[in-house]
């Protein structure tokens, strides 16, 4: 029985009638689903906590983005927009950034928000607990408050993407009065988050749901437009699809719905689909070889692997159109992308010629070599990617053994460089200096740390190009260096870029102004409302 048939059976047997009283989720909770201002959204997996400063995983960012805010948000073109900062100026030499803060914001406990909170967050707390924020704010000579509503950041040297460093998951502003002088990770406030956002935590029933309620003291008059948000934990993929189909849930995001089921749900009259709202993240997916090991340290082998692969197959048969082929390390949806690089069309004959040139002869069974591939343990999409990789490599006589593990084991194995090949997908965070360079510069080869240069690529020229591009104040000078870096990387293939992801957001079409920024479902939803 397929999902459509299962859903019809629910309707035919009156199950959805029961759902209207007890919920498909079967826990007697009265979820917000009546179009009168409440929203039920799927969240999977359940976040370990909601304090974005301490954890930047996807579910934390989704819910935490309603509770906490930063100085700026970003439109779909990645231009900065006001949030806790109402205006800002940048000095002519690119070294001084002055932010004028809103003067009527309060923390959820009623304490006034001031510049002291910004200084504490960016200059003290985030530097200790947040790796991306630490890298950004370590570039500052000083971070100071001038009165209660002005903050001045003075940089040691120009850093072109500095204004992109103030997205909520990158620089969440934390309440100084609750965290100063405490053990941040064990602070009791972590259990009852206090932010400045348009929603406050009302209830968290572990394994069931997280309920947010509207912040009546939010500093923008008339916002938020929703009265409450229920985030329902739904581990089963089929149940997530049914919840969206029947209207028990009004929002799903990222990979909540399996790619093969997205279009079926999007065709339903009560649901809309958008892939907007992920521009700031612009994730690029790749197959990753461990360059420390033979034969992956030979560029001919990496090129042979790439020639055996077809990104179009992944787009059409695994992503079902929710992606487009990637040409290199920088996504086409972000700044400084250059299409004028070496590209690779699938060519089995050329791949085999390269393998022959390496001296990897086929045995009587047509096998040249056996390698292992570590499967990413986060759902069906990753399993299909691993199976496709195994199938594609077989055309070159490369036998692939698939190794499975749990999420903790995966992170430990990859970060400690104990693998042959695997898959990965990293966010770009609006600028190559923030999200791209980290995967290729040799200074970021850090054993035991995920989302670094785990494959072990080293090229001094690439290091120099990324370093210079980050501090140039001219867009043209930055483009020149990033273009050169892209050309080198596409020739040397430290990873095998496959696709630029287009995550699906499905939502009840009675809701307006839900996705209005480049961080989509991670944004604060202050403007979202039901159309009467």
XYZ file of C-alpha atoms in Angstrom:
532
model
C 0.000 0.000 0.000
C 1.440 3.385 -0.976
C 1.046 6.627 0.972
C -1.807 7.916 -1.181
C -3.759 4.698 -0.654
C -3.036 4.794 3.066
C -4.350 8.332 3.309
C -7.521 7.387 1.410
C -8.023 4.517 3.851
C -7.764 6.945 6.754
C -10.485 9.072 5.199
C -12.700 6.123 4.336
C -12.557 4.668 7.842
C -13.205 7.980 9.564
C -9.762 8.123 11.103
C -9.374 11.772 10.199
C -12.674 12.481 11.940
C -11.129 11.150 15.113
C -8.041 13.179 14.318
C -10.107 16.348 14.450
C -10.752 15.552 18.129
C -7.625 13.735 19.304
C -5.110 14.488 16.537
C -3.409 12.035 14.213
C -0.583 12.232 16.709
C -2.734 10.334 19.196
C -1.742 12.212 22.350
C -4.913 14.231 23.046
C -3.038 17.524 22.627
C -5.119 20.305 21.083
C -2.707 21.359 18.364
C -3.110 24.716 16.640
C -4.802 23.910 13.343
C -7.942 25.986 13.044
C -6.721 28.902 10.940
C -7.480 31.340 13.730
C -3.872 32.277 14.342
C -2.142 29.096 15.451
C 0.256 26.976 13.440
C 1.312 23.338 13.808
C 4.694 22.591 12.252
C 6.678 19.388 11.991
C 10.085 19.220 13.644
C 12.415 16.279 13.114
C 14.574 15.320 14.856
C 13.690 16.808 18.213
C 16.255 19.456 19.178
C 18.470 18.732 22.188
C 17.956 22.322 23.397
C 16.702 25.633 22.001
C 19.606 27.971 22.773
C 21.062 28.775 19.356
C 24.268 30.126 20.842
C 25.100 26.678 22.203
C 23.937 24.499 19.304
C 23.491 25.288 15.612
C 21.881 22.061 14.376
C 18.936 22.427 11.990
C 16.052 21.842 14.465
C 17.647 24.186 17.009
C 17.975 26.907 14.383
C 14.372 26.479 13.232
C 12.768 26.873 16.661
C 15.469 29.012 18.246
C 15.067 31.518 15.415
C 11.614 32.385 16.767
C 12.938 32.965 20.300
C 16.275 34.672 19.649
C 17.312 37.376 17.209
C 20.457 39.016 15.914
C 21.182 42.513 14.677
C 20.208 41.835 11.056
C 18.157 39.673 8.755
C 18.652 39.273 4.990
C 16.403 39.509 1.968
C 16.448 36.939 -0.828
C 19.342 38.797 -2.490
C 21.290 38.592 0.803
C 21.089 42.339 1.387
C 21.042 43.127 5.137
C 17.750 44.229 6.689
C 17.016 45.665 10.157
C 16.260 43.429 13.101
C 17.638 44.359 16.544
C 19.692 46.996 14.710
C 17.478 49.623 13.103
C 20.346 51.171 11.102
C 24.091 50.873 10.578
C 27.024 52.622 8.947
C 30.392 51.399 7.692
C 33.473 53.606 7.689
C 35.161 54.391 4.373
C 38.176 52.247 5.271
C 35.934 49.247 6.025
C 37.194 48.933 9.598
C 34.404 50.450 11.719
C 30.795 49.225 11.809
C 28.373 51.257 13.899
C 24.940 49.812 14.717
C 22.042 51.842 16.078
C 19.797 49.481 18.030
C 16.026 49.475 18.466
C 15.209 51.239 21.719
C 11.997 49.447 22.725
C 12.943 45.760 22.713
C 12.663 43.676 25.875
C 13.839 40.252 26.845
C 11.050 37.753 27.433
C 11.424 38.251 31.194
C 10.742 41.982 30.815
C 14.339 43.224 31.147
C 15.195 45.955 28.591
C 17.474 44.953 25.738
C 20.550 47.216 25.447
C 23.898 47.552 23.736
C 25.491 45.807 26.731
C 23.780 42.583 25.645
C 25.313 42.875 22.179
C 28.809 43.528 23.508
C 28.540 40.636 25.973
C 27.226 38.266 23.289
C 29.673 39.097 20.496
C 32.786 39.853 22.528
C 32.446 37.327 25.346
C 29.928 34.493 25.243
C 29.839 33.645 21.536
C 33.623 33.649 21.318
C 33.643 30.842 23.862
C 30.750 28.676 22.683
C 30.117 29.360 18.967
C 32.842 28.373 16.438
C 31.568 30.474 13.516
C 30.962 33.531 15.670
C 34.387 33.147 17.239
C 36.041 33.194 13.821
C 34.101 36.317 12.817
C 34.438 38.359 16.011
C 38.074 37.457 16.567
C 38.619 39.772 13.595
C 37.549 42.696 15.796
C 40.038 44.965 17.532
C 37.233 46.043 19.857
C 33.466 45.785 20.370
C 32.123 48.628 22.482
C 28.854 50.211 23.560
C 28.294 53.936 23.159
C 25.300 54.490 25.369
C 22.436 52.021 25.633
C 21.564 51.768 21.956
C 24.775 52.069 19.914
C 27.403 49.375 19.345
C 30.698 49.900 17.503
C 32.716 47.037 15.993
C 36.291 48.000 15.048
C 38.031 45.421 12.842
C 41.766 44.666 12.785
C 41.642 44.619 8.980
C 38.830 44.832 6.436
C 36.583 41.770 6.252
C 34.229 42.134 3.323
C 31.392 39.810 4.466
C 31.231 41.172 8.023
C 27.640 42.394 7.601
C 26.628 38.803 6.800
C 27.869 37.651 10.212
C 24.702 38.807 12.033
C 22.170 36.160 11.026
C 20.492 34.649 14.079
C 22.137 31.212 14.048
C 25.512 32.862 13.352
C 25.328 35.567 16.048
C 22.332 35.154 18.372
C 22.179 37.991 20.890
C 21.989 36.587 24.416
C 20.732 38.183 27.668
C 23.737 39.426 29.608
C 21.800 39.569 32.874
C 21.170 35.807 32.737
C 24.490 34.522 31.379
C 27.301 36.830 32.472
C 29.726 35.054 34.795
C 27.968 31.681 34.531
C 28.798 28.252 33.152
C 27.107 28.900 29.819
C 26.436 25.270 28.914
C 24.962 24.442 32.328
C 23.059 27.660 32.941
C 19.488 26.995 34.208
C 18.274 29.551 31.642
C 19.024 26.980 28.936
C 15.896 25.078 30.001
C 13.683 28.167 29.764
C 15.125 30.226 26.885
C 14.789 33.992 27.154
C 15.196 35.929 23.924
C 13.868 39.068 22.262
C 11.988 37.260 19.498
C 8.295 37.418 18.593
C 7.584 34.086 20.303
C 8.248 32.741 23.800
C 8.592 29.166 25.005
C 5.319 28.089 26.629
C 5.710 24.316 26.928
C 8.076 21.497 25.986
C 6.897 17.905 26.337
C 9.907 15.801 25.415
C 9.230 13.354 22.615
C 5.921 15.049 21.802
C 5.883 18.776 21.094
C 7.248 22.238 21.745
C 4.713 25.049 22.039
C 5.618 28.677 21.466
C 3.241 31.529 22.283
C 3.141 35.049 20.885
C 5.266 37.620 22.706
C 2.773 40.316 23.690
C 5.627 42.775 24.331
C 7.332 42.349 20.966
C 8.884 45.600 19.818
C 7.155 45.728 16.400
C 3.552 46.847 16.797
C 1.050 44.389 15.322
C 3.503 41.487 15.293
C 3.598 38.556 15.504
C 0.625 37.675 13.362
C 0.378 34.127 14.717
C -0.899 33.441 18.223
C 1.134 30.282 18.804
C 3.266 27.667 17.077
C 3.233 23.966 17.924
C 6.329 22.123 16.763
C 5.360 18.457 16.714
C 8.080 15.786 16.866
C 7.283 13.184 14.184
C 10.049 10.599 13.682
C 8.285 8.580 10.978
C 8.464 9.880 7.413
C 5.117 8.410 6.355
C 3.409 10.020 9.335
C 4.892 13.376 8.419
C 3.425 13.115 4.924
C 0.022 12.105 6.277
C 0.022 15.000 8.746
C 0.580 17.481 5.916
C -1.928 15.748 3.650
C -4.743 15.765 6.198
C -4.054 19.274 7.489
C -3.040 18.109 10.965
C 0.197 20.010 10.327
C 0.470 23.208 8.320
C 4.242 23.384 7.788
C 7.141 21.103 6.883
C 10.663 22.164 5.948
C 14.170 21.028 4.975
C 14.021 17.212 4.559
C 10.872 16.560 6.600
C 9.146 15.151 3.519
C 11.009 12.591 1.408
C 11.877 14.067 -1.983
C 9.757 11.517 -3.872
C 6.638 12.636 -1.963
C 7.047 16.406 -2.188
C 5.321 17.030 -5.512
C 2.341 14.824 -4.635
C 1.708 16.931 -1.551
C 2.396 20.183 -3.401
C -0.387 19.305 -5.857
C -2.961 19.204 -3.063
C -5.335 22.178 -3.064
C -4.653 23.232 0.535
C -0.848 23.245 0.293
C 1.731 25.500 -1.356
C 5.356 24.670 -2.092
C 8.333 27.018 -2.124
C 12.062 26.475 -2.360
C 12.757 30.102 -1.420
C 14.227 30.916 1.952
C 17.392 28.844 1.771
C 19.497 31.376 -0.139
C 21.634 32.272 2.868
C 22.508 28.613 3.390
C 22.751 27.546 -0.297
C 23.948 24.022 0.546
C 26.229 22.159 -1.853
C 26.298 18.359 -1.758
C 29.361 16.320 -2.620
C 31.043 12.932 -2.457
C 34.137 13.262 -0.303
C 37.299 11.152 -0.692
C 39.920 10.939 2.056
C 42.957 12.413 0.301
C 45.327 10.945 2.883
C 44.710 7.468 1.515
C 45.628 5.790 -1.745
C 44.383 5.900 -4.435
C 42.366 9.035 -3.526
C 45.583 11.065 -3.247
C 46.000 10.655 -7.033
C 44.012 13.293 -8.935
C 43.562 10.826 -11.798
C 41.546 8.552 -9.531
C 39.409 11.441 -8.334
C 38.777 12.517 -11.925
C 37.882 8.947 -12.855
C 35.343 8.813 -10.025
C 33.886 12.117 -11.128
C 33.580 10.928 -14.753
C 31.668 7.864 -13.569
C 29.077 10.038 -11.810
C 26.117 11.894 -13.292
C 24.703 14.750 -11.180
C 21.664 14.876 -13.463
C 20.732 11.378 -12.322
C 20.871 12.570 -8.712
C 18.752 15.624 -9.514
C 16.111 13.634 -11.389
C 16.017 10.264 -9.632
C 17.076 10.989 -6.049
C 16.181 14.663 -5.497
C 13.161 14.599 -7.842
C 14.002 18.076 -9.114
C 14.766 19.596 -5.708
C 18.352 20.360 -6.717
C 20.445 21.418 -9.674
C 23.873 20.199 -10.785
C 26.787 21.887 -9.030
C 29.818 22.949 -11.041
C 32.203 23.647 -8.187
C 32.681 24.782 -4.591
C 30.639 28.009 -4.758
C 26.886 27.783 -5.294
C 25.364 29.687 -8.197
C 22.887 31.236 -5.744
C 25.604 33.128 -3.848
C 28.145 35.827 -4.622
C 31.344 35.167 -6.565
C 30.152 32.074 -8.397
C 32.080 31.480 -11.631
C 30.781 29.033 -14.247
C 33.984 29.281 -16.293
C 35.693 26.286 -14.689
C 36.634 22.764 -15.706
C 33.473 20.668 -15.845
C 32.954 16.931 -16.122
C 30.292 15.149 -18.139
C 29.745 11.490 -17.343
C 32.165 9.523 -19.542
C 32.770 5.911 -18.558
C 35.310 5.374 -21.333
C 37.509 8.286 -20.206
C 37.208 7.161 -16.594
C 38.437 3.676 -17.441
C 41.304 5.118 -19.484
C 42.482 7.106 -16.446
C 42.280 4.025 -14.248
C 44.257 2.041 -16.831
C 46.869 4.801 -16.903
C 47.230 4.460 -13.127
C 47.993 0.765 -13.517
C 44.839 -0.393 -11.744
C 44.253 -3.471 -13.865
C 40.976 -5.401 -13.821
C 40.941 -8.949 -12.497
C 39.014 -11.833 -14.058
C 35.798 -10.473 -12.548
C 36.398 -6.971 -13.925
C 37.300 -5.556 -10.518
C 40.222 -3.132 -10.159
C 40.040 -2.140 -6.490
C 37.744 -2.254 -3.462
C 36.952 0.900 -1.499
C 34.597 1.655 1.400
C 31.880 4.297 1.479
C 30.538 5.595 4.797
C 26.769 6.098 4.468
C 25.404 9.319 5.959
C 22.849 8.127 8.591
C 20.173 10.797 8.138
C 17.454 9.262 6.012
C 16.542 7.629 2.743
C 18.033 10.302 0.506
C 21.531 9.629 1.852
C 21.079 5.884 1.541
C 20.072 6.271 -2.105
C 23.084 8.527 -2.711
C 25.356 5.803 -1.329
C 23.702 3.110 -3.409
C 24.023 5.219 -6.542
C 27.695 5.827 -5.807
C 28.272 2.080 -5.530
C 26.451 1.457 -8.786
C 28.255 4.248 -10.674
C 31.713 3.172 -9.507
C 31.124 -0.394 -10.685
C 31.246 0.805 -14.303
C 34.924 1.561 -13.723
C 35.688 -1.695 -11.969
C 35.686 -0.002 -8.541
C 33.958 -2.181 -5.979
C 32.303 -0.148 -3.206
C 31.476 -1.588 0.204
C 28.838 0.442 2.056
C 29.509 0.986 5.769
C 26.687 2.054 8.081
C 26.800 3.762 11.460
C 24.703 6.015 13.713
C 24.915 9.833 13.685
C 27.454 9.961 16.500
C 29.587 7.298 14.886
C 29.417 9.070 11.541
C 30.642 12.366 12.991
C 33.417 10.641 14.925
C 34.585 8.608 11.936
C 34.657 11.515 9.480
C 36.131 14.084 11.850
C 38.887 11.650 12.807
C 39.631 10.901 9.143
C 38.899 7.166 9.437
C 37.090 6.665 6.116
C 37.669 6.131 2.390
C 34.742 8.079 0.961
C 31.520 9.566 2.283
C 28.967 12.266 1.448
C 28.591 15.730 2.898
C 26.514 18.856 2.378
C 27.679 22.187 3.768
C 26.032 25.594 4.010
C 27.682 28.613 2.405
C 26.305 31.305 4.773
C 26.054 33.972 2.105
C 29.752 34.427 1.316
C 32.706 32.147 0.443
C 34.712 33.585 3.350
C 32.052 32.355 5.771
C 30.970 28.993 4.389
C 33.242 27.830 1.547
C 36.874 28.504 2.476
C 36.581 26.394 5.642
C 36.396 23.196 3.555
C 39.569 23.791 1.524
C 42.098 25.899 3.463
C 44.894 23.888 5.055
C 44.717 25.843 8.322
C 41.289 24.286 8.868
C 42.494 20.684 8.799
C 41.428 19.974 12.367
C 41.218 16.376 13.529
C 38.152 15.624 15.584
C 36.179 18.619 14.306
C 33.339 18.164 11.806
C 32.625 20.535 8.922
C 36.252 21.471 8.507
C 38.709 20.414 5.772
C 38.075 16.771 6.709
C 39.272 15.394 3.365
C 42.763 16.818 4.012
C 43.230 19.023 0.930
C 46.339 21.229 0.886
C 47.256 23.854 -1.705
C 49.212 26.934 -0.677
C 47.923 28.992 -3.601
C 44.315 28.223 -2.689
C 45.053 29.195 0.926
C 46.432 32.541 -0.264
C 43.550 33.226 -2.640
C 40.905 32.601 0.043
C 42.818 34.679 2.599
C 43.244 37.617 0.219
C 39.657 37.487 -1.035
C 38.292 37.744 2.499
C 39.974 41.087 3.207
C 39.617 42.814 -0.168
C 37.201 45.745 -0.138
C 36.646 45.702 -3.898
C 34.046 43.279 -5.288
C 36.129 42.979 -8.450
C 39.258 42.055 -6.501
C 37.343 39.471 -4.515
C 35.807 37.974 -7.662
C 39.222 37.700 -9.299
C 40.593 35.677 -6.395
C 37.525 33.517 -5.930
C 37.408 32.760 -9.656
C 41.021 31.624 -9.590
C 40.387 29.481 -6.498
C 37.374 27.861 -8.181
C 39.441 27.075 -11.280
C 42.167 25.367 -9.237
C 39.725 23.420 -7.107
C 37.754 22.205 -10.116
C 40.995 20.971 -11.678
C 42.162 19.203 -8.531
C 38.788 17.902 -7.266
C 39.374 17.704 -3.507
C 35.712 16.659 -3.360
C 33.268 15.638 -6.086
C 30.577 18.334 -6.158
C 27.222 16.976 -7.244
C 24.269 19.253 -6.536
C 23.056 22.562 -5.175
C 20.151 21.656 -2.924
C 16.694 23.186 -3.096
C 14.925 22.247 0.102
C 11.140 22.096 0.011
C 8.923 24.092 2.341
C 5.310 22.912 2.238
C 2.739 25.044 4.024
C -0.990 25.694 4.360
C -1.904 28.198 1.665
C -4.053 30.227 4.056
C -0.823 31.495 5.637
C 0.734 34.658 4.189
C 4.192 36.200 4.680
C 5.651 32.987 6.055
C 8.874 32.862 4.015
C 10.099 36.440 3.679
C 13.876 36.254 4.178
C 16.892 34.319 2.900
C 16.844 32.209 6.078
C 13.284 31.009 5.440
C 11.937 28.751 8.181
C 14.857 29.724 10.434
C 13.610 33.320 10.495
C 11.413 34.680 13.264
C 7.981 34.382 11.547
C 7.010 37.776 12.989
C 5.029 38.725 9.867
C 3.370 35.350 9.219
C -0.422 35.379 9.515
C -3.564 33.681 8.274
C -5.440 35.371 5.465
C -9.056 35.815 6.484
